mmCIF file of C-alpha atoms and ligand atoms in Angstrom:
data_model
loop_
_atom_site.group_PDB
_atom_site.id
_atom_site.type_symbol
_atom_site.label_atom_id
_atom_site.label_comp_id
_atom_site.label_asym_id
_atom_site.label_seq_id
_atom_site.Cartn_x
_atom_site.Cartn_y
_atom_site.Cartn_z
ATOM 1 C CA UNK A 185 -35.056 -89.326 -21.783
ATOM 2 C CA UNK A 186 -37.531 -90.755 -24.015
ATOM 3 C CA UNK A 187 -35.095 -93.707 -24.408
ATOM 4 C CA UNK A 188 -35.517 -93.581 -28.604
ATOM 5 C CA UNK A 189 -38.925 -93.615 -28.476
ATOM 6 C CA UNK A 190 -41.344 -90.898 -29.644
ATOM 7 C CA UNK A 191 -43.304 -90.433 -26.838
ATOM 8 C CA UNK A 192 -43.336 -91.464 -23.290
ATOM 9 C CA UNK A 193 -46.616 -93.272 -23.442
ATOM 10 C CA UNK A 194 -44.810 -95.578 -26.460
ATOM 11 C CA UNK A 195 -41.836 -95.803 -23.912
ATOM 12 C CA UNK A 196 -44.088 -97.010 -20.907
ATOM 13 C CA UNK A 197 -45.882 -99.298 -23.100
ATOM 14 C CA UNK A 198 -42.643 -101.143 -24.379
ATOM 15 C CA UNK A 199 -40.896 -101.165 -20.571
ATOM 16 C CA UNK A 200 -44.204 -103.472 -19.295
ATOM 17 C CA UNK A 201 -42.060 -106.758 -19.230
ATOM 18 C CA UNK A 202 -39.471 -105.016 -17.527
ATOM 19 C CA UNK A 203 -41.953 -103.306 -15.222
ATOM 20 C CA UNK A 204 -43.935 -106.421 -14.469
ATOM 21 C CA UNK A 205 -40.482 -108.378 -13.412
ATOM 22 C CA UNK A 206 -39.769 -105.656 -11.059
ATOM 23 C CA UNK A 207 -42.518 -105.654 -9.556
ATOM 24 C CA UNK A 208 -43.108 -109.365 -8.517
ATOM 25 C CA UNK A 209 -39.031 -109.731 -8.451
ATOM 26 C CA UNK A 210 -38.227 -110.924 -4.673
ATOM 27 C CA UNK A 211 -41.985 -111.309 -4.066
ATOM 28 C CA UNK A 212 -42.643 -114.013 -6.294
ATOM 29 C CA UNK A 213 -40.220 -116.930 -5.224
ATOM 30 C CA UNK A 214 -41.459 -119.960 -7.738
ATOM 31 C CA UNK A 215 -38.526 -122.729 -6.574
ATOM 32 C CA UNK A 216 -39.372 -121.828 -3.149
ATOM 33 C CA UNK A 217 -43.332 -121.332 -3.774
ATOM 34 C CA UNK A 218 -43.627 -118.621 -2.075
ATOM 35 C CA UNK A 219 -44.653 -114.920 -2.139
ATOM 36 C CA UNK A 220 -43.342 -112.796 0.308
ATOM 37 C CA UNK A 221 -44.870 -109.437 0.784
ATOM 38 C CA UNK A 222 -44.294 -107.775 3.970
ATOM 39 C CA UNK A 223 -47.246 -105.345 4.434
ATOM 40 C CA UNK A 224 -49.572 -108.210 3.782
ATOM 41 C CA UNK A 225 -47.559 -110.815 5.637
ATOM 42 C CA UNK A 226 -47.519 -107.928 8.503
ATOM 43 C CA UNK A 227 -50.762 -107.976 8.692
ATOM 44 C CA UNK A 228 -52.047 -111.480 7.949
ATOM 45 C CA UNK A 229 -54.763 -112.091 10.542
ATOM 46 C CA UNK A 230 -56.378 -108.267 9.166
ATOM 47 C CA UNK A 231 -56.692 -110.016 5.740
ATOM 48 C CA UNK A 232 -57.905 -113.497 6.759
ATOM 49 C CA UNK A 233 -60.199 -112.187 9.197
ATOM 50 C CA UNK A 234 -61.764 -109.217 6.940
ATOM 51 C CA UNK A 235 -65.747 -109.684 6.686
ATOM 52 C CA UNK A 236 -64.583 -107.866 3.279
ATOM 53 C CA UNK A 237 -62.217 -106.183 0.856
ATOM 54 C CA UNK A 238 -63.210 -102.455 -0.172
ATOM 55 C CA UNK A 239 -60.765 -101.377 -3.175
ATOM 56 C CA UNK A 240 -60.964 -97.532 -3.782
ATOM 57 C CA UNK A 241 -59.269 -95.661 -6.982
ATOM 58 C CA UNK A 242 -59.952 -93.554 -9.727
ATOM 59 C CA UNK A 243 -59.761 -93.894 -13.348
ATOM 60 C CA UNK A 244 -57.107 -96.362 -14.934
ATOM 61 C CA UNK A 245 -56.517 -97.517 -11.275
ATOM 62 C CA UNK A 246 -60.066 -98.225 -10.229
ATOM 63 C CA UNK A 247 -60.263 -100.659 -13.457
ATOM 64 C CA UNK A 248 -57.300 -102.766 -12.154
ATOM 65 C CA UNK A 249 -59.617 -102.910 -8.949
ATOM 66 C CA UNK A 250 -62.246 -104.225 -10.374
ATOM 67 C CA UNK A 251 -59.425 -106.892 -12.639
ATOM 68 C CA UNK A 252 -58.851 -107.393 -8.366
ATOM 69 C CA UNK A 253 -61.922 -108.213 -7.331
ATOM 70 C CA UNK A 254 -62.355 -110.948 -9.871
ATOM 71 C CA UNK A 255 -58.934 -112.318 -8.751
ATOM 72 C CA UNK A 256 -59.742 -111.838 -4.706
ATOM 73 C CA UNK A 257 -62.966 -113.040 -5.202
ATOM 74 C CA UNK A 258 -61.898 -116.102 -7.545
ATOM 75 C CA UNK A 259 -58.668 -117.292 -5.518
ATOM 76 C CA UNK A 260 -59.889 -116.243 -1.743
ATOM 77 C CA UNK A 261 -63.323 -116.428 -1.614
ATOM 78 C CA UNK A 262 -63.576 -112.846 0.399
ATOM 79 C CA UNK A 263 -66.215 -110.449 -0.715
ATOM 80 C CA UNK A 264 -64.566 -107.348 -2.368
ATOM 81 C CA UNK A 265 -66.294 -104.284 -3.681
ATOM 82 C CA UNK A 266 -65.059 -101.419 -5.909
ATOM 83 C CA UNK A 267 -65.951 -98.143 -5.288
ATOM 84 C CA UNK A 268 -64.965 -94.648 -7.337
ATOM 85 C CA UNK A 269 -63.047 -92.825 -4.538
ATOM 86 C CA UNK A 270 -65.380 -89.999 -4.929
ATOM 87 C CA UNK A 271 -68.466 -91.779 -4.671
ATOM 88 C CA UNK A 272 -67.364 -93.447 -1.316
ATOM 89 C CA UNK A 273 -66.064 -90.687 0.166
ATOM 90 C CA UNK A 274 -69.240 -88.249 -0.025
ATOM 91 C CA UNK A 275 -72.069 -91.411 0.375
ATOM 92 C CA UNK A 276 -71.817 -91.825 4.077
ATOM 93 C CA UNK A 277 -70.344 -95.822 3.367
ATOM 94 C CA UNK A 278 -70.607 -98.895 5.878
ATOM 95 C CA UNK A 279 -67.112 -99.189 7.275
ATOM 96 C CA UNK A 280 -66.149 -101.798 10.155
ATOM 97 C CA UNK A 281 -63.095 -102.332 12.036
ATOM 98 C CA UNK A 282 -63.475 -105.879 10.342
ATOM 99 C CA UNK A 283 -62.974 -104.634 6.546
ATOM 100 C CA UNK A 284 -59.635 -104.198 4.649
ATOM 101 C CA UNK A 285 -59.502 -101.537 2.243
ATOM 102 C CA UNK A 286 -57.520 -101.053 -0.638
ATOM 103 C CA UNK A 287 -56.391 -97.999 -2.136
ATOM 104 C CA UNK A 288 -54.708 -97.829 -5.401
ATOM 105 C CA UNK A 289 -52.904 -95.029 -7.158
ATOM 106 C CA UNK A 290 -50.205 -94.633 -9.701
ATOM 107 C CA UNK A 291 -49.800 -91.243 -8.086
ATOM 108 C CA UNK A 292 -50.466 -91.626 -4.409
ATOM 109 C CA UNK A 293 -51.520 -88.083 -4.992
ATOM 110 C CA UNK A 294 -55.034 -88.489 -5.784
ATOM 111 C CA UNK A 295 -57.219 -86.174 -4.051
ATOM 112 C CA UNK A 296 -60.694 -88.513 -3.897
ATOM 113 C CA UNK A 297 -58.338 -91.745 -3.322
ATOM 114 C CA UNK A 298 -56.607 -89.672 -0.616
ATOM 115 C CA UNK A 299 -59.442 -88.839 1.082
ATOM 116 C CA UNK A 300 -61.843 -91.799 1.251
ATOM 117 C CA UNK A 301 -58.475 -93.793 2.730
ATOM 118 C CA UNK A 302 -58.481 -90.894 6.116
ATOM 119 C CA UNK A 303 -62.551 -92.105 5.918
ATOM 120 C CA UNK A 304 -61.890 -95.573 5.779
ATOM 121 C CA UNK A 305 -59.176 -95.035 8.859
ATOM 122 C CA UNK A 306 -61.489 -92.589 10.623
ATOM 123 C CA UNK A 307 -64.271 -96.195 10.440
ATOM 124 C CA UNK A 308 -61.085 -98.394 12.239
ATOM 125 C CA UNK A 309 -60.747 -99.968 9.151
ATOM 126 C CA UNK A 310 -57.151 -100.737 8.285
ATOM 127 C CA UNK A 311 -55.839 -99.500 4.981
ATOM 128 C CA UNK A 312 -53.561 -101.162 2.356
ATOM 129 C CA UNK A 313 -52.103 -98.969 -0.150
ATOM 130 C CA UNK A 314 -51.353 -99.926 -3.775
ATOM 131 C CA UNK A 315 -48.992 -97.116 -5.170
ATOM 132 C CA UNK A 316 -46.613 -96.499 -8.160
ATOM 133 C CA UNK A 317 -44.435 -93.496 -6.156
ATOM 134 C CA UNK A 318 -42.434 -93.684 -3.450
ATOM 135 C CA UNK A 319 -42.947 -91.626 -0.683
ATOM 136 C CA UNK A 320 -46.106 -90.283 -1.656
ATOM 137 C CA UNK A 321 -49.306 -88.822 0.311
ATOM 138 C CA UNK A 322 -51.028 -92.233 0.094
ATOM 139 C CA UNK A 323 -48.126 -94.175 0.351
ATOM 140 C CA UNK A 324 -47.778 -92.420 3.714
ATOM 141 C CA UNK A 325 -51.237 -92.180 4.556
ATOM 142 C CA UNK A 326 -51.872 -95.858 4.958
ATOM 143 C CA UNK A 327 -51.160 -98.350 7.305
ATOM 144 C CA UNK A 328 -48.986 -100.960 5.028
ATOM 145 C CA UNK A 329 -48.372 -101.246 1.324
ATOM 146 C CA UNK A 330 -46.830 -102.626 -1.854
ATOM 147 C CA UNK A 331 -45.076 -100.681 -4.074
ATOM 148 C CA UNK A 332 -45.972 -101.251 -8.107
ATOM 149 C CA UNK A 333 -41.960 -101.027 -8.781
ATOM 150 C CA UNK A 334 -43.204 -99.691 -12.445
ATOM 151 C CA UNK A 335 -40.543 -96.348 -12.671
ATOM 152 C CA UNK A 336 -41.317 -92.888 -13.401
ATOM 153 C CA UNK A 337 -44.877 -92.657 -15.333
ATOM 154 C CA UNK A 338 -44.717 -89.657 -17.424
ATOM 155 C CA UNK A 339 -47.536 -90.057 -20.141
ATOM 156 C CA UNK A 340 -50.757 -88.781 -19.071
ATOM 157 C CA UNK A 341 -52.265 -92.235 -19.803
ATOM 158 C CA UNK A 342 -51.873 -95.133 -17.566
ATOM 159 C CA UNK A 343 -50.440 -97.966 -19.262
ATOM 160 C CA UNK A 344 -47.518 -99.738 -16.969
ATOM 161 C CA UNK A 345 -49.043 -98.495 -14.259
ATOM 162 C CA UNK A 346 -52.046 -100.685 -15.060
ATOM 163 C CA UNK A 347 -50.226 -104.076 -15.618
ATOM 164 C CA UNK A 348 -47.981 -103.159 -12.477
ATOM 165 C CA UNK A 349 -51.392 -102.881 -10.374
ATOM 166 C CA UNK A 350 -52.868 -106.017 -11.993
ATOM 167 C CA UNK A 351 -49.365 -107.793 -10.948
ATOM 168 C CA UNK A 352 -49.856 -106.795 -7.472
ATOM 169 C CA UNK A 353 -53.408 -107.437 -7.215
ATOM 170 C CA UNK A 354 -52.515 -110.738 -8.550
ATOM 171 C CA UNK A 355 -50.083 -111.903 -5.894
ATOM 172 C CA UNK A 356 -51.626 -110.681 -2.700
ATOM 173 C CA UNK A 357 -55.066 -112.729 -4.181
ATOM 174 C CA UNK A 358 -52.367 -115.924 -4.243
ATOM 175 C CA UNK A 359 -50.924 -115.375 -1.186
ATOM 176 C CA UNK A 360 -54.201 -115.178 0.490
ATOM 177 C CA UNK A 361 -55.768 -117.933 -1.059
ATOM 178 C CA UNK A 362 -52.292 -119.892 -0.254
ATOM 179 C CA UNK A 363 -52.865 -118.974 3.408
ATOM 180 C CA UNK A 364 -56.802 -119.549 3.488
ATOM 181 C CA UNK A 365 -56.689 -122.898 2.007
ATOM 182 C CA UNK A 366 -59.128 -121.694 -0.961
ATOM 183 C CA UNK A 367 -56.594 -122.574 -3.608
ATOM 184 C CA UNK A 368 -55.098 -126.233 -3.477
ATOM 185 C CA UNK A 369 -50.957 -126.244 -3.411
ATOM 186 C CA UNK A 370 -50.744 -127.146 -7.175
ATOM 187 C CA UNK A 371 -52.585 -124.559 -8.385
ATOM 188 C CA UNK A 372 -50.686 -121.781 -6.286
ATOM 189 C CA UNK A 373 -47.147 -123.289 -8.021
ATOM 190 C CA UNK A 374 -48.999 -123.291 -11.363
ATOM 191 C CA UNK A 375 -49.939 -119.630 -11.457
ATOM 192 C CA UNK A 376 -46.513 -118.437 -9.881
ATOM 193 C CA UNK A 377 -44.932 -120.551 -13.137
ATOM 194 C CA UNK A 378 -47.809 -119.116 -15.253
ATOM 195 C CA UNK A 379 -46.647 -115.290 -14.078
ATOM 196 C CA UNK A 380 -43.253 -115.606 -14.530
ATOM 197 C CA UNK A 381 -43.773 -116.330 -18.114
ATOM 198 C CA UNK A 382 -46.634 -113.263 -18.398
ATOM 199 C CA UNK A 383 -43.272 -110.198 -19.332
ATOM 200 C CA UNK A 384 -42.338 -112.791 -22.380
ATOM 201 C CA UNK A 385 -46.103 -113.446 -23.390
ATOM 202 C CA UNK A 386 -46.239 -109.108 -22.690
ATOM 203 C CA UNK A 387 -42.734 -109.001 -24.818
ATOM 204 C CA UNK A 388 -43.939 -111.138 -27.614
ATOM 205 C CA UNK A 389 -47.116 -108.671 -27.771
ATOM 206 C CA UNK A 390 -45.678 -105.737 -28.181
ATOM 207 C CA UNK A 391 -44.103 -107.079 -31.828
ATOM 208 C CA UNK A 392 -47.564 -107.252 -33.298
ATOM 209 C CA UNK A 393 -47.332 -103.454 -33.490
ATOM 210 C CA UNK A 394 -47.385 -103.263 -37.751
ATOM 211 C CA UNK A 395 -50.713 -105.276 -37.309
ATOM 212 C CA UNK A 396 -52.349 -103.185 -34.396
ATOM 213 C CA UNK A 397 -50.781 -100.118 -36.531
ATOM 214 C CA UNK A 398 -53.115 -101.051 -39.278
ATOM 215 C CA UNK A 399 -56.652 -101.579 -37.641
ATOM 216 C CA UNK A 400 -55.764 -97.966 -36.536
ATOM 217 C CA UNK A 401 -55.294 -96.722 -39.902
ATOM 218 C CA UNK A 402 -58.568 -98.169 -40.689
ATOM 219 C CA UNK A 403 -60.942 -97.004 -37.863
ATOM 220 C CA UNK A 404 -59.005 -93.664 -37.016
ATOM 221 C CA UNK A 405 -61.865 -91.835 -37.898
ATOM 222 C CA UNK A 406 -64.393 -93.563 -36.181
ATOM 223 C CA UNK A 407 -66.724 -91.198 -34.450
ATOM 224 C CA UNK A 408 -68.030 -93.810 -31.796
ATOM 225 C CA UNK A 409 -66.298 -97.129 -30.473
ATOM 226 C CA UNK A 410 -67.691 -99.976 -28.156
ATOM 227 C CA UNK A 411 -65.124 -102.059 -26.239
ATOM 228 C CA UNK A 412 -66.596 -105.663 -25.051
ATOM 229 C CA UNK A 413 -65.370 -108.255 -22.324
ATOM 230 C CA UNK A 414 -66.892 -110.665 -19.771
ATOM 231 C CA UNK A 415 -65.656 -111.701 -16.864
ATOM 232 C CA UNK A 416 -61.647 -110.942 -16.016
ATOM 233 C CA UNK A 417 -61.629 -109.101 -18.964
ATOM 234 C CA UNK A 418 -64.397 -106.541 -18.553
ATOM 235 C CA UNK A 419 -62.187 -104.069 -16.746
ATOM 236 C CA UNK A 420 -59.753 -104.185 -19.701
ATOM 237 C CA UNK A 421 -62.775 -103.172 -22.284
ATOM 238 C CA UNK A 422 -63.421 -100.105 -20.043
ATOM 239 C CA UNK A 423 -59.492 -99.496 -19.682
ATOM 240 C CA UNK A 424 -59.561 -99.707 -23.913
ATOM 241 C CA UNK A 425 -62.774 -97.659 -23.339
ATOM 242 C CA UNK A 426 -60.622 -95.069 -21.646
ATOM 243 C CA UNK A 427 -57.529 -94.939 -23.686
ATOM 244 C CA UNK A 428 -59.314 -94.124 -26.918
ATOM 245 C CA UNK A 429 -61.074 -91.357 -24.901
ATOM 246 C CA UNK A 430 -57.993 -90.124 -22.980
ATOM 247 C CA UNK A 431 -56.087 -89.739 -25.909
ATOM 248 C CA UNK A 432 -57.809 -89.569 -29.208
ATOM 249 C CA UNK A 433 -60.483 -87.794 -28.132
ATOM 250 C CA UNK A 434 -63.369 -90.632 -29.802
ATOM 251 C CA UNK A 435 -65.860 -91.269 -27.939
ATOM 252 C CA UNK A 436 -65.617 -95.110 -26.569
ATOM 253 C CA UNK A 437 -67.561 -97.403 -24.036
ATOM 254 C CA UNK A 438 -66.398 -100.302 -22.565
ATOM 255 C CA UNK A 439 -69.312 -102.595 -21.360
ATOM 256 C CA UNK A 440 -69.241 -106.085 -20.102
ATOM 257 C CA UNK A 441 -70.294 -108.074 -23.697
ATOM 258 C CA UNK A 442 -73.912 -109.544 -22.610
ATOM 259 C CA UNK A 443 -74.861 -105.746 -21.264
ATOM 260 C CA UNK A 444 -74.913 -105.098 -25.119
ATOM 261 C CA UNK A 445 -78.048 -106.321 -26.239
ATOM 262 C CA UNK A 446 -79.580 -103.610 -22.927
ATOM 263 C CA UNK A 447 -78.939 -100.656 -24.862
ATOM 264 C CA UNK A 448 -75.428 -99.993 -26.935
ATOM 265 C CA UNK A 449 -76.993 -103.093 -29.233
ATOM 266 C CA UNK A 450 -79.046 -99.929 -30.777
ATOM 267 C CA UNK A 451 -75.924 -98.201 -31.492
ATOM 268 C CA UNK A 452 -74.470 -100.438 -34.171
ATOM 269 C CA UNK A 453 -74.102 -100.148 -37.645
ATOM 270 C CA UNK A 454 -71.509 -100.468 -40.579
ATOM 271 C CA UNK A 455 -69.859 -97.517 -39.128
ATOM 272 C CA UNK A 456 -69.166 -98.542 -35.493
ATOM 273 C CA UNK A 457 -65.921 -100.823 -34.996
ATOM 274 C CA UNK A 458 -66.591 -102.919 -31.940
ATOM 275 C CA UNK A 459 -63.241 -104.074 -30.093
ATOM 276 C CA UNK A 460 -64.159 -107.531 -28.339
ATOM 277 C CA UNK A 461 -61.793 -109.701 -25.969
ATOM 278 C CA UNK A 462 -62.389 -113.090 -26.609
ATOM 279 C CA UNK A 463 -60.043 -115.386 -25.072
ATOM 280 C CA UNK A 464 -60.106 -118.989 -25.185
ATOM 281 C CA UNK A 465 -60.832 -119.224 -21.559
ATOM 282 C CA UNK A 466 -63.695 -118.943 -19.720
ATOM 283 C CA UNK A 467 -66.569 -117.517 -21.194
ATOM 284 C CA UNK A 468 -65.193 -118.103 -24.831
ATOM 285 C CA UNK A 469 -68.945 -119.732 -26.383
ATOM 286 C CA UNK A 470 -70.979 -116.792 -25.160
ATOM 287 C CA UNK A 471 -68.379 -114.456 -26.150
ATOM 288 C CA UNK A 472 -68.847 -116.167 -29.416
ATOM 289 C CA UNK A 473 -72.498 -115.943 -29.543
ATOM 290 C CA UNK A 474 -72.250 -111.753 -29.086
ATOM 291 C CA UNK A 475 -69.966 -111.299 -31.916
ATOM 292 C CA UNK A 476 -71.945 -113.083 -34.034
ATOM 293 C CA UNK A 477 -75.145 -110.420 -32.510
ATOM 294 C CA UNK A 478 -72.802 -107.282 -33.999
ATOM 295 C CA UNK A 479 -71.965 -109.100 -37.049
ATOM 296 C CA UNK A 480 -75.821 -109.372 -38.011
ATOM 297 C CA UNK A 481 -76.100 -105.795 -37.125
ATOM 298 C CA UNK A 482 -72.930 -105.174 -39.801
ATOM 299 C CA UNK A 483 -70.938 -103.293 -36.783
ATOM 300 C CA UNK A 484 -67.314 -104.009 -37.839
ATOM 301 C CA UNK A 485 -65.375 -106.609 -35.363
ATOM 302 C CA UNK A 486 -61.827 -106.330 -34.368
ATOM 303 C CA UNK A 487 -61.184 -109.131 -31.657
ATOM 304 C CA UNK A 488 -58.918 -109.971 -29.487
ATOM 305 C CA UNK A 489 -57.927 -113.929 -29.566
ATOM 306 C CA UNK A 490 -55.682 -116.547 -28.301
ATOM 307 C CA UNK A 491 -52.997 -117.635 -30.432
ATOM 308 C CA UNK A 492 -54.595 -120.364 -32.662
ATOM 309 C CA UNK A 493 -58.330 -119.344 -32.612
ATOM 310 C CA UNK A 494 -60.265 -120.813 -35.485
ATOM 311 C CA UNK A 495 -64.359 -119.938 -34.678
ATOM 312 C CA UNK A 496 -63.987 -116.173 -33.770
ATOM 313 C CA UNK A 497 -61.065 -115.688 -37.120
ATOM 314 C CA UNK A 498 -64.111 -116.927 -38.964
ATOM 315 C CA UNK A 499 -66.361 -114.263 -38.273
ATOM 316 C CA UNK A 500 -64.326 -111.202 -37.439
ATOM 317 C CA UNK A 501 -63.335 -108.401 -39.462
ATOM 318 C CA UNK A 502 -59.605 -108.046 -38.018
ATOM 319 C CA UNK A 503 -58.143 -110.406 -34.756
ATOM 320 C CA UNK A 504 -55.506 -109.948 -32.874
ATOM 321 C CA UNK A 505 -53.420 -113.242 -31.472
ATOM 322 C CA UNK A 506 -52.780 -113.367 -27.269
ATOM 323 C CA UNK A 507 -50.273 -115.843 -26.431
ATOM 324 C CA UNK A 508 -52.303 -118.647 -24.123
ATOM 325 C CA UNK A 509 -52.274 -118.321 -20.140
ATOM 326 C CA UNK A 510 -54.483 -118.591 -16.925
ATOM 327 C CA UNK A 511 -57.911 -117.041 -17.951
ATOM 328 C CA UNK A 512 -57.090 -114.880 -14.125
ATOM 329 C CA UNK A 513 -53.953 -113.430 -16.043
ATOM 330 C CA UNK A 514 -55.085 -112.926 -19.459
ATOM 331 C CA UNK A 515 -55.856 -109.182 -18.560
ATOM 332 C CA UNK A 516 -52.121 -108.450 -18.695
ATOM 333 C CA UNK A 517 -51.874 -109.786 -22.598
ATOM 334 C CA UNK A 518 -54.866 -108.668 -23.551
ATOM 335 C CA UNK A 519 -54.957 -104.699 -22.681
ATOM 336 C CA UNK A 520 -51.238 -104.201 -24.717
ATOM 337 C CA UNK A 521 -53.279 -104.288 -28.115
ATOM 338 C CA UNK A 522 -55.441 -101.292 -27.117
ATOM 339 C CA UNK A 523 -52.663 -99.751 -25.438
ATOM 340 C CA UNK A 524 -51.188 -99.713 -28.771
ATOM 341 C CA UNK A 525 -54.321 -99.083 -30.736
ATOM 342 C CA UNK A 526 -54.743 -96.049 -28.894
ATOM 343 C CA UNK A 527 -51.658 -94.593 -28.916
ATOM 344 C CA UNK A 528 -51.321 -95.000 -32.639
ATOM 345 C CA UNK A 529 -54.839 -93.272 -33.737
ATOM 346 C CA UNK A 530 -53.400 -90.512 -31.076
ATOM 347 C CA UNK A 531 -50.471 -90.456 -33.158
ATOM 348 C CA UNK A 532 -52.275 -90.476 -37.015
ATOM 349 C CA UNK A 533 -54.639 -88.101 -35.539
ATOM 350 C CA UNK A 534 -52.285 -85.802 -34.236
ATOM 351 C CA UNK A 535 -53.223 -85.349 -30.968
ATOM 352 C CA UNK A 536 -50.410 -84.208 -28.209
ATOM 353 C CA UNK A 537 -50.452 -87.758 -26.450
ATOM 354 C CA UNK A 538 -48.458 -87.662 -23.803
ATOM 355 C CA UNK A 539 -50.308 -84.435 -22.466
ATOM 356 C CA UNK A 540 -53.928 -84.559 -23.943
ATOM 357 C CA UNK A 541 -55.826 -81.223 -23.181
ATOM 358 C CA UNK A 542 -57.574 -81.140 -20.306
ATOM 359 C CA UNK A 543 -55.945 -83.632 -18.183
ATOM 360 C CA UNK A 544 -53.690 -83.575 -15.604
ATOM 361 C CA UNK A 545 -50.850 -86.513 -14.452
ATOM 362 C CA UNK A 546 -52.053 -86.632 -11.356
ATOM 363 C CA UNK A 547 -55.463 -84.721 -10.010
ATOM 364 C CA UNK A 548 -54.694 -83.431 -6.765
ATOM 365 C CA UNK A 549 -58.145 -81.636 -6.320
ATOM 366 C CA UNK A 550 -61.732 -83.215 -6.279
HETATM 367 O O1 LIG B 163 -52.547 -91.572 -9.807
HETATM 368 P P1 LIG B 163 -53.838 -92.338 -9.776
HETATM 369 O O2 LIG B 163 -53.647 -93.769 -10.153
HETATM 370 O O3 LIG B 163 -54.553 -92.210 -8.452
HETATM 371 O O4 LIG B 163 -54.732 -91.671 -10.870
HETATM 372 C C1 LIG B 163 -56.063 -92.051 -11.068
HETATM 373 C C2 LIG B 163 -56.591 -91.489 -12.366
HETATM 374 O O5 LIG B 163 -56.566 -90.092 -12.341
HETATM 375 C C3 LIG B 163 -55.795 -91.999 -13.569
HETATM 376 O O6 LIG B 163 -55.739 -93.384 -13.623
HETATM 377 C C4 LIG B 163 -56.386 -91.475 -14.886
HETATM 378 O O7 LIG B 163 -57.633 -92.046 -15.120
HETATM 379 C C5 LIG B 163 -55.396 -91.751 -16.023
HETATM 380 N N1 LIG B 163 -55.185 -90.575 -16.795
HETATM 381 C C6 LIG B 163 -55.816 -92.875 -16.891
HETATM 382 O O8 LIG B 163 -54.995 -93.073 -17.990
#
């Protein structure tokens, strides 16, 4: 059942490009340019007329959110905010008949998730699911949805799940911003050709294992970690954040990079490896400029680069190569590495990784 792999987590991690194909497969029609979804073409006018987006989720799911509000906000110029499930549930929150919420959840079992989305309804808001299982209490609990066609998710810690959301997220920001007129025709085809090629970029990845395999060997014993990112990628340093946690059991923060010199700036030292994404797109010079903040302090720099990087090879202790793509998609590349990271320390550490104590697949209480 584990398909030859050791564990399932190692299993979910290697299906992604399979995962990621299913899941935009008859959506994502890049001859026709086109992407069909029928609970958002359903429901059209409630997107395009939204005052805003809400997403609500938990854990690894409420990190894709926040990957979606970069990409809603980006392609379709709506306002989108991110809330913890639990926090919006309990903090009597401004809902209008005029806002779209989204819900995410691997699960659709999630007991916050479950219950801001009967809030949300309760408001006359209407409610878009974003689930990995068929069927379930969210799935039936909202008015329309998209499945995340990822399979079965049996490791504790999200990892298809994740890229399957981001996929998603991805496509109903095009199709939006193809139907609002915020994102001219060429770019649309560009980013469906750009996607399709995202499970061979994800494929290609997953071979640097030996190399991810070693910067574990060397920092398994790390006490404290700090995962950086700006921009699209910030979500994906708290999702590395998380992994290490879930899983090893090392403590780990993910901040966005410039929030360093606020506080965790304090924290570095010879001893604390610092994981930074620093992509050639976007915000690639300031990125640039924080490394070269932790390499002053002597904190130890493993980053995470596109294919071809010359300044940030120069000055960090280990990189890791991305293939290149749209800065919007890079946070499907550049989350496998930690993926991989994490499961591996798990693995040297010997730590039960598909069920790590304490944790539960899905948490069906608050
Ligand atoms: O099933 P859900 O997506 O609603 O679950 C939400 C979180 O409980 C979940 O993502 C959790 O954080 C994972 N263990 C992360 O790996």
């Amino acid at each position: 059942e584990k398909g030859g792999y050791e564990h399932f987590m190692l299993k979910e991690i290697h299906e992604q490009p399979k995962a990621i194909i299913d899941t935009y497969r008859g959506r994502m029609l890049p001859d026709e340019g086109i992407i069909r979804m029928a609970g958002v073409d359903n429901n059209m006018e409630r997107f395009l007329n939204a005052d805003r987006i809400i997403i609500v989720a938990c854990g690894t799911s409420w990190h894709a959110g926040l990957v979606g509000e970069y990409l809603l906000e980006d392609m379709t110029r709506i306002p989108v905010e991110v809330e913890y499930a639990s926090e919006f549930r309990y903090r009597n929150p401004i809902i209008t008949p005029k806002d779209v919420v989204i819900a995410i959840s691997q699960s659709g079992e999630t007991a916050d998730t479950l219950a801001a989305i009967k809030l949300a309804k309760s408001k006359g808001a209407f409610v878009f699911g974003v689930c990995n299982v068929v069927g379930s209490s969210i799935a039936r609990e909202t008015h329309a949805g998209a499945y995340t066609h990822a399979g079965p998710e049996i490791g504790v810690a999200s990892t298809k799940a994740f890229t399957t959301q981001i996929t998603i997220l991805s496509l109903i920001s095009l199709k939006l911003a193809k139907a609002k007129g915020t994102l001219s025709n060429s770019a649309f085809h560009m980013y469906l050709q750009k996607m399709q090629l995202i499970p061979e970029k994800v494929q290609k990845l997953l071979e640097i294992d030996e190399k991810v395999k070693e910067i574990a060997s060397i920092y398994k014993d790390a006490k404290n970690c700090l995962y950086l990112g700006r921009g699209f990628n910030f979500p994906v340093a708290l999702e590395g954040a998380l992994k290490l946690k879930e899983i090893s059991y090392i403590h780990a923060e993910g901040y966005p990079a410039a929030e360093m010199k606020h506080g965790p700036i304090a924290l570095i030292d010879e001893n604390m490896p610092i994981f930074v994404i620093a992509t050639n797109k976007g915000h690639y010079e300031k990125v640039v400029s924080n490394i070269q903040e932790i390499k002053s302090r002597a904190g130890k720099i493993i980053a995470v680069v596109t294919e071809g990087d010359v300044t940030v090879k120069e000055i960090a202790d280990h990189v890791i190569e991305i293939p290149d793509t749209e800065e919007a998609l890079t946070p499907l590349l550049t989350t496998i590495p930690f993926q991989l990271l994490s499961y591996h320390i798990a693995v040297m550490l010997d730590k039960n990784v598909d069920q790590p104590r304490n944790l539960a697949k899905s948490v069906t209480v608050e």
